[in-house]
Amino acid sequence: MLSPERALQIVLDQAYLLEPVELRLLDSRGMTLAEEIVSDMDIPPFDNSAMDGFAIRSPDTLGASLHNPVRLKVLEEDLPAGHTTQKSLMPGYAFQIMTGAPIPAGADAVIPVEDVEMRNEEIWISRPYKTHTNIRDRGEEVWAGEVVLTQGKTIYPADIGLLASLGRSKVAVIRKAKVAVIATGDELIDIEENLQPGLIRDSNSYSLTAQIAEAGAIPQRVGIVADQRELVRQALERSLMECDIVLTSGGVSVGKYDLVKEVVEELGAELKFWKVSQKPGKPLAFWTYGQKLVFGLPGNPVAVMFCFERYVRPLILKMMGRGEIFRPTVKAALAHDLKIKTERTQFMRVIVGRKGEVLWASSTGAQGSGILRSMSLANGIATIPPQKEIWKQGELVEVMLIREIEERPERLPPA
Ligand code: AMP
Ligand code: MG
């Protein structure tokens, strides 16, 4: 059976970069920049004051001391941020100036207001100041012609601010992937319907939709489709037309009513793999249909979410041009002994906690692939390779972090 590593490689080999679109600045957050941003101006655009204080000529302060202060006459006109003056500063005078205001001609330093003594219309200065003190230079942050943001960069809030200061109201980014979600199963009802004997609520289309949104893509929740060839085919055809990636849940196992695989292939999709040597998520299927990519995810609620995390999320991020497509991984010590009863790689839902210098990973409890709570409690998924059966407390395992490391040392053994 295909190894999880090989399966991931096959999936990622099918990734292609989605096209750029132009978006309003604030809509670009979290997306991939599709152009190089070159500044057409200096930032700051003019020399300005870094402090509220007094703009002076530094030679005027030569020899100033506590016992022999220099006295400068404060001009009547002051300089708030946003204002310029035509006057230039003459020796023996000072302009009162606020943070961000342009430095007037003649001045070459700013003395903070708290460092002078005000006496009538004068300031008394008790030490010398060097030229340039408390002045922010034109272009000290960005020069005209400089590359400020490189193509392919993920846009974070600071980048949004930079783009705003450059006057960019629109920006070219790689568009978001559109991902359809089809939940198959005769036993499924939607949230607001009444439960009848033998039926369960569809949770997969909800958890998947949330996962797609969390990855920064656009989910299209098609909803529940009964296990009937014609209905499954219609839902697939529509989704393939409207979306880049189609996810089905359920119906890819070997049960009598597991129709998804047959129907996808009748449509002419090319099977890339079916079944991966992993637990949960063994009956995972993956097809290409022209440029479109189709995943037949297993029906079990944990398996479906795990397969999304492990295979679909990196694919989506790669297609959206993201530099880092994988969750961070850490090495953590097992918080308890473990007995593995499978030849497949086991992906165990764990809680990772920090105790002293050591990261510990503790199982979230029953690991059945239908037990969604094991996923809800987890902040990590540990990879337990199939080579051996007995694992001892303290042995290191690799954990993919799906959320922050929580401070829950009470679940972990004493370090
Ligand atoms: P299947 O692969 O279709 O046989 O489904 C495997 C298991 O997952 C069965 O117990 C289903 O009832 C359950 N299941 C399938 N689809 C969903 C869903 N959308 N939400 C919750 N459970 C599901
Ligand atoms: Mg089913």
Coordinates of C-alpha atoms and ligand atoms in Angstrom, one line a residue:
M1 CA 0.0 0.0 0.0
L2 CA 1.1 3.6 -0.7
S3 CA 3.1 5.2 2.1
P4 CA 1.8 8.6 3.5
E5 CA 4.9 10.3 2.3
R6 CA 4.5 9.1 -1.3
A7 CA 0.8 9.9 -1.3
L8 CA 1.6 13.5 -0.2
Q9 CA 4.2 13.8 -2.9
I10 CA 1.8 12.6 -5.6
V11 CA -0.8 15.2 -4.4
L12 CA 1.7 18.1 -4.3
D13 CA 3.1 17.1 -7.8
Q14 CA -0.4 18.1 -9.1
A15 CA -0.3 21.6 -7.7
Y16 CA -0.2 24.5 -10.1
L17 CA -0.1 28.2 -9.2
L18 CA -3.5 29.9 -9.5
E19 CA -3.8 33.1 -11.4
P20 CA -3.2 36.6 -10.0
V21 CA -6.1 38.9 -9.4
E22 CA -6.2 42.5 -8.3
L23 CA -7.8 43.1 -5.0
R24 CA -8.5 46.1 -2.7
L25 CA -5.7 46.5 -0.2
L26 CA -7.5 45.2 2.8
D27 CA -8.8 42.2 1.0
S28 CA -5.2 41.0 0.3
R29 CA -4.4 40.1 3.9
G30 CA -3.0 36.6 4.2
M31 CA -2.7 36.2 0.4
T32 CA 0.4 35.8 -1.8
L33 CA 1.7 38.9 -3.4
A34 CA 1.8 38.4 -7.2
E35 CA 3.9 41.5 -8.1
E36 CA 7.1 43.1 -7.0
I37 CA 6.4 46.3 -5.0
V38 CA 8.9 49.0 -5.9
S39 CA 8.6 52.3 -4.1
D40 CA 8.1 55.4 -6.2
M41 CA 8.9 57.7 -3.3
D42 CA 11.1 58.1 -0.3
I43 CA 9.6 57.2 3.1
P44 CA 9.5 59.3 5.1
P45 CA 9.0 61.8 2.2
F46 CA 10.7 64.7 4.2
D47 CA 13.0 65.1 7.1
N48 CA 10.8 65.4 10.2
S49 CA 10.9 65.6 13.9
A50 CA 11.1 62.4 16.0
M51 CA 9.9 64.3 19.2
D52 CA 7.7 67.0 20.5
G53 CA 10.1 69.7 21.3
F54 CA 12.1 72.6 19.7
A55 CA 13.8 72.7 16.3
I56 CA 17.2 74.5 16.8
R57 CA 20.5 75.1 15.1
S58 CA 22.9 72.8 16.8
P59 CA 25.9 75.3 16.7
D60 CA 23.8 77.6 18.9
T61 CA 24.1 75.0 21.8
L62 CA 27.9 74.9 21.7
G63 CA 29.3 75.3 25.2
A64 CA 25.9 75.1 26.9
S65 CA 25.9 73.8 30.5
L66 CA 23.8 73.9 33.7
H67 CA 25.7 76.9 35.0
N68 CA 25.9 78.6 31.7
P69 CA 22.7 77.8 29.8
V70 CA 22.1 78.9 26.2
R71 CA 19.0 80.9 25.7
L72 CA 17.1 80.8 22.4
K73 CA 14.1 82.9 21.5
V74 CA 11.0 80.8 20.7
L75 CA 9.3 82.0 17.5
E76 CA 5.6 82.8 17.7
E77 CA 4.8 80.4 14.8
D78 CA 4.8 76.8 15.9
L79 CA 5.0 73.7 13.7
P80 CA 2.4 71.0 14.2
A81 CA 2.5 67.7 12.2
G82 CA 1.0 68.3 8.7
H83 CA 2.2 71.9 8.4
T84 CA 5.2 73.4 6.6
T85 CA 6.7 76.9 7.1
Q86 CA 8.2 79.3 4.6
K87 CA 10.4 80.8 7.3
S88 CA 13.9 79.6 7.9
L89 CA 15.4 79.5 11.4
M90 CA 17.9 82.2 12.2
P91 CA 20.7 81.8 14.8
G92 CA 19.5 82.5 18.3
Y93 CA 15.9 81.3 17.6
A94 CA 13.9 78.1 18.0
F95 CA 10.7 76.8 16.5
Q96 CA 8.3 74.8 18.7
I97 CA 7.8 71.6 16.7
M98 CA 5.7 68.4 17.1
T99 CA 6.5 64.8 16.2
G100 CA 6.2 64.2 12.5
A101 CA 6.3 67.9 11.5
P102 CA 8.8 68.8 8.7
I103 CA 12.1 70.2 9.9
P104 CA 12.2 73.9 8.9
A105 CA 15.1 75.3 6.8
G106 CA 18.1 76.3 9.0
A107 CA 17.3 73.8 11.8
D108 CA 19.4 70.6 12.2
A109 CA 18.3 69.2 15.6
V110 CA 15.3 68.8 17.8
I111 CA 15.5 69.1 21.6
P112 CA 12.7 67.2 23.4
V113 CA 10.4 69.5 25.3
E114 CA 11.2 67.7 28.6
D115 CA 14.9 68.7 28.2
V116 CA 14.5 72.4 28.2
E117 CA 13.3 75.0 30.6
M118 CA 10.7 77.4 29.3
R119 CA 11.1 81.0 30.6
N120 CA 8.7 83.6 29.1
E121 CA 9.4 83.4 25.3
E122 CA 12.7 81.7 25.8
I123 CA 14.1 78.2 26.2
W124 CA 17.1 77.5 28.4
I125 CA 19.4 74.8 27.2
S126 CA 21.8 73.2 29.6
R127 CA 23.9 71.0 27.3
P128 CA 25.2 71.0 23.7
Y129 CA 23.3 69.0 21.0
K130 CA 24.9 67.3 18.0
T131 CA 23.6 68.0 14.5
H132 CA 20.8 65.5 13.5
T133 CA 19.6 64.8 17.1
N134 CA 15.9 63.6 17.0
I135 CA 15.6 64.0 13.2
R136 CA 14.1 61.3 11.1
D137 CA 15.7 61.5 7.7
R138 CA 13.9 61.6 4.4
G139 CA 14.2 58.1 2.9
E140 CA 15.6 56.5 6.0
E141 CA 13.0 53.7 5.8
V142 CA 12.5 53.3 2.0
W143 CA 14.2 55.0 -1.0
A144 CA 12.5 55.7 -4.2
G145 CA 13.2 52.8 -6.6
E146 CA 13.8 50.3 -3.8
V147 CA 12.1 46.9 -3.8
V148 CA 10.0 46.9 -0.7
L149 CA 8.1 43.6 -1.0
T150 CA 9.1 40.7 -3.2
Q151 CA 6.7 38.7 -5.3
G152 CA 5.6 35.6 -3.5
K153 CA 5.6 37.1 -0.1
T154 CA 2.6 36.4 2.2
I155 CA 0.8 39.7 3.0
Y156 CA 0.8 40.4 6.8
P157 CA -0.7 43.4 8.5
A158 CA 2.6 45.3 8.5
D159 CA 2.8 44.8 4.7
I160 CA -0.7 46.2 4.4
G161 CA 0.5 49.3 6.3
L162 CA 3.6 49.6 4.0
L163 CA 1.4 49.3 0.9
A164 CA -0.9 52.0 2.3
S165 CA 2.1 54.4 3.0
L166 CA 3.1 53.8 -0.7
G167 CA -0.3 54.8 -1.8
R168 CA -1.4 51.4 -3.1
S169 CA -5.1 51.0 -2.9
K170 CA -5.1 47.8 -5.0
V171 CA -2.6 45.0 -5.1
A172 CA -2.1 41.9 -7.3
V173 CA -2.3 38.6 -5.4
I174 CA -2.7 35.0 -6.2
R175 CA -6.4 34.2 -6.1
K176 CA -7.9 32.0 -3.5
A177 CA -8.6 28.4 -4.4
K178 CA -12.3 27.4 -4.6
V179 CA -13.0 24.1 -2.9
A180 CA -16.2 22.2 -3.0
V181 CA -17.4 19.9 -0.2
I182 CA -19.9 17.1 -0.9
A183 CA -21.0 14.9 1.9
T184 CA -22.3 11.5 0.7
G185 CA -24.4 9.1 2.7
D186 CA -28.0 7.9 3.0
E187 CA -27.7 8.1 6.8
L188 CA -26.9 11.9 6.8
I189 CA -29.2 14.7 7.8
D190 CA -28.5 18.4 8.1
I191 CA -28.2 20.3 11.4
E192 CA -31.8 21.6 11.6
E193 CA -33.5 18.4 10.5
N194 CA -35.0 15.9 13.1
L195 CA -33.0 12.8 13.9
Q196 CA -34.7 9.5 13.0
P197 CA -33.6 6.0 14.0
G198 CA -30.5 5.1 12.1
L199 CA -29.6 8.6 11.0
I200 CA -26.8 10.9 12.1
R201 CA -26.0 14.5 11.5
D202 CA -23.6 15.4 8.8
S203 CA -20.6 16.9 10.6
N204 CA -18.0 16.4 7.9
S205 CA -19.2 19.0 5.5
Y206 CA -19.0 21.5 8.4
S207 CA -15.6 20.6 9.7
L208 CA -14.2 20.6 6.2
T209 CA -15.8 23.9 5.3
A210 CA -14.2 25.4 8.4
Q211 CA -10.8 23.8 7.5
I212 CA -10.9 25.2 4.0
A213 CA -11.7 28.7 5.3
E214 CA -9.0 28.4 7.9
A215 CA -6.5 27.6 5.1
G216 CA -7.5 30.8 3.4
A217 CA -9.4 29.3 0.5
I218 CA -13.1 29.7 -0.5
P219 CA -15.3 26.8 0.6
Q220 CA -18.4 25.8 -1.4
R221 CA -20.4 23.6 0.8
V222 CA -22.6 21.6 -1.6
G223 CA -24.1 19.7 1.3
I224 CA -25.5 16.2 1.6
V225 CA -25.9 13.9 -1.3
A226 CA -27.6 10.5 -0.9
D227 CA -25.9 7.3 -2.1
Q228 CA -27.4 7.3 -5.5
R229 CA -25.3 7.3 -8.6
E230 CA -27.2 10.0 -10.4
L231 CA -27.2 12.4 -7.5
V232 CA -23.6 11.9 -6.8
R233 CA -22.7 12.4 -10.5
Q234 CA -24.7 15.7 -10.6
A235 CA -23.1 17.1 -7.5
L236 CA -19.7 16.2 -8.8
E237 CA -20.3 17.6 -12.3
R238 CA -21.5 20.9 -10.8
S239 CA -18.6 21.1 -8.4
L240 CA -16.0 20.4 -11.0
M241 CA -17.4 23.2 -13.1
E242 CA -17.3 25.7 -10.3
C243 CA -14.3 24.8 -8.2
D244 CA -10.6 24.1 -8.5
I245 CA -10.6 21.2 -5.9
V246 CA -13.5 18.9 -5.1
L247 CA -13.7 17.1 -1.8
T248 CA -16.2 14.3 -1.2
S249 CA -16.7 12.6 2.2
G250 CA -17.7 9.0 2.5
G251 CA -18.4 6.4 -0.1
V252 CA -14.8 5.5 -1.0
S253 CA -14.5 2.4 1.1
V254 CA -15.5 -1.1 0.0
G255 CA -19.1 -1.1 1.2
K256 CA -22.0 -2.0 -1.1
Y257 CA -23.1 1.6 -1.3
D258 CA -19.7 3.2 -1.7
L259 CA -20.3 4.7 -5.1
V260 CA -18.0 7.7 -5.2
K261 CA -15.0 6.0 -6.7
E262 CA -17.0 4.5 -9.6
V263 CA -18.9 7.6 -10.4
V264 CA -15.8 9.9 -10.4
E265 CA -14.1 7.5 -12.8
E266 CA -17.2 7.2 -15.0
L267 CA -16.9 11.0 -15.4
G268 CA -13.4 10.4 -16.9
A269 CA -11.2 11.4 -13.9
E270 CA -7.8 9.8 -13.7
L271 CA -7.1 7.9 -10.5
K272 CA -3.8 8.8 -9.0
F273 CA -4.1 6.6 -5.9
W274 CA -6.6 4.8 -3.7
K275 CA -5.7 3.6 -0.2
V276 CA -2.8 4.9 1.8
S277 CA -1.0 2.9 4.5
Q278 CA -2.2 5.1 7.4
K279 CA -4.6 5.1 10.3
P280 CA -6.9 6.9 10.2
G281 CA -7.7 7.6 6.6
K282 CA -6.8 4.4 4.7
P283 CA -9.5 4.6 2.0
L284 CA -8.3 8.0 0.7
A285 CA -8.6 8.4 -3.1
F286 CA -7.2 11.1 -5.3
W287 CA -7.9 11.9 -8.9
T288 CA -7.2 14.5 -11.5
Y289 CA -9.8 15.7 -13.9
G290 CA -8.1 18.0 -16.4
Q291 CA -6.7 20.8 -14.2
K292 CA -9.3 20.0 -11.5
L293 CA -8.3 17.9 -8.5
V294 CA -10.6 15.5 -6.6
F295 CA -10.2 13.9 -3.2
G296 CA -12.4 11.1 -2.1
L297 CA -12.0 11.5 1.6
P298 CA -13.1 8.7 3.9
G299 CA -16.4 9.2 5.8
N300 CA -15.2 8.8 9.4
P301 CA -15.1 12.3 10.9
V302 CA -11.6 12.1 12.2
A303 CA -10.2 10.5 9.0
V304 CA -11.8 13.2 6.9
M305 CA -10.3 16.0 9.0
F306 CA -6.9 14.3 9.2
C307 CA -6.7 13.7 5.5
F308 CA -7.5 17.4 4.9
E309 CA -4.7 18.5 7.3
R310 CA -2.2 16.1 5.8
Y311 CA -2.9 16.2 2.1
V312 CA -5.4 18.9 1.1
R313 CA -4.2 21.8 3.1
P314 CA -0.6 21.8 1.8
L315 CA -2.0 21.4 -1.8
I316 CA -4.3 24.4 -1.3
L317 CA -1.5 26.5 0.1
K318 CA 0.9 25.5 -2.7
M319 CA -1.7 26.5 -5.3
M320 CA -2.1 29.8 -3.6
G321 CA 1.6 30.4 -3.8
R322 CA 2.4 30.2 -0.1
G323 CA 6.1 29.8 0.8
E324 CA 5.4 27.7 3.8
I325 CA 2.8 25.0 3.1
F326 CA 3.3 22.7 6.0
R327 CA 2.3 23.0 9.6
P328 CA 5.2 23.4 12.0
T329 CA 6.5 20.1 13.5
V330 CA 8.1 19.5 16.8
K331 CA 9.8 16.5 18.5
A332 CA 7.9 15.6 21.6
A333 CA 8.4 12.9 24.3
L334 CA 5.6 10.4 24.7
A335 CA 3.8 11.1 27.9
H336 CA 2.9 7.4 28.3
D337 CA 3.6 4.0 26.9
L338 CA 2.0 3.0 23.7
K339 CA 1.1 -0.2 22.0
I340 CA 0.5 -0.1 18.3
K341 CA -1.6 -2.7 16.6
T342 CA -1.3 -1.9 12.9
E343 CA 1.2 -2.2 10.0
R344 CA 0.2 1.2 8.8
T345 CA 1.6 4.5 10.0
Q346 CA -0.6 5.7 12.8
F347 CA -1.4 9.3 13.2
M348 CA -2.3 9.9 16.8
R349 CA -4.2 12.9 18.0
V350 CA -2.2 14.4 20.9
I351 CA -2.1 17.2 23.3
V352 CA 1.4 18.8 23.3
G353 CA 2.4 20.6 26.4
R354 CA 5.6 22.1 27.7
K355 CA 7.1 21.2 31.0
G356 CA 10.5 22.8 31.7
E357 CA 12.5 22.5 28.6
V358 CA 10.7 19.4 27.3
L359 CA 7.7 19.1 25.0
W360 CA 5.4 16.2 25.9
A361 CA 2.8 14.6 23.8
S362 CA -0.2 12.9 25.4
S363 CA -2.8 10.9 23.5
T364 CA -6.2 12.6 23.5
G365 CA -7.8 9.3 24.5
A366 CA -9.7 6.8 22.4
Q367 CA -8.3 7.1 18.8
G368 CA -11.1 5.5 16.8
S369 CA -11.4 7.3 13.5
G370 CA -15.0 8.1 14.2
I371 CA -14.3 9.8 17.5
L372 CA -14.3 13.5 16.6
R373 CA -13.7 14.6 20.1
S374 CA -10.2 13.2 19.8
M375 CA -9.6 15.8 17.2
S376 CA -11.3 18.6 19.1
L377 CA -9.0 18.0 22.1
A378 CA -5.9 17.8 20.0
N379 CA -3.3 20.5 19.3
G380 CA -1.1 18.1 17.4
I381 CA -1.0 14.9 15.3
A382 CA 1.9 12.6 16.1
T383 CA 3.4 10.3 13.5
I384 CA 3.9 6.8 14.9
P385 CA 5.8 4.8 12.3
P386 CA 4.9 1.2 11.9
Q387 CA 8.3 -0.4 12.6
K388 CA 7.6 -1.4 16.1
E389 CA 4.8 -2.3 18.4
I390 CA 5.9 -1.1 21.9
W391 CA 6.7 2.5 22.6
K392 CA 7.9 3.7 26.0
Q393 CA 7.1 6.9 27.9
G394 CA 9.8 9.5 27.0
E395 CA 10.5 8.2 23.5
L396 CA 10.5 11.0 21.0
V397 CA 7.9 11.3 18.3
E398 CA 7.3 13.8 15.5
V399 CA 4.2 16.0 16.0
M400 CA 2.6 18.2 13.5
L401 CA 1.1 21.2 15.4
I402 CA -2.4 22.1 14.3
R403 CA -2.9 24.7 17.0
E404 CA -0.8 26.5 19.6
I405 CA 1.0 24.5 22.3
E406 CA -1.2 24.7 25.3
E407 CA -0.1 25.2 28.8
R408 CA -1.7 22.0 30.3
P409 CA 1.1 20.4 32.2
E410 CA -1.4 18.5 34.5
R411 CA -2.0 16.1 31.6
L412 CA 1.7 15.3 31.3
P413 CA 4.0 13.2 33.5
P414 CA 6.5 15.0 35.8
A415 CA 9.5 16.0 33.7
Ligands
AMP1 P1 -18.5 5.6 4.6 O1 -17.0 5.7 4.3 O2 -19.4 6.3 3.7 O3 -18.8 4.2 4.8 O4 -18.6 6.3 6.1 C1 -17.8 5.8 7.2 C2 -18.4 6.3 8.5 O5 -18.4 7.7 8.5 C3 -19.9 5.9 8.7 O6 -20.0 5.5 10.0 C4 -20.6 7.2 8.4 O7 -21.9 7.2 9.0 C5 -19.7 8.2 8.8 N1 -19.9 9.4 8.1 C6 -19.9 9.5 6.7 N2 -20.2 10.7 6.3 C7 -20.3 11.5 7.4 C8 -20.6 12.9 7.6 N3 -20.8 13.7 6.6 N4 -20.7 13.3 8.9 C9 -20.5 12.5 9.9 N5 -20.3 11.2 9.8 C10 -20.2 10.7 8.5
MG2 MG -21.3 6.2 3.2

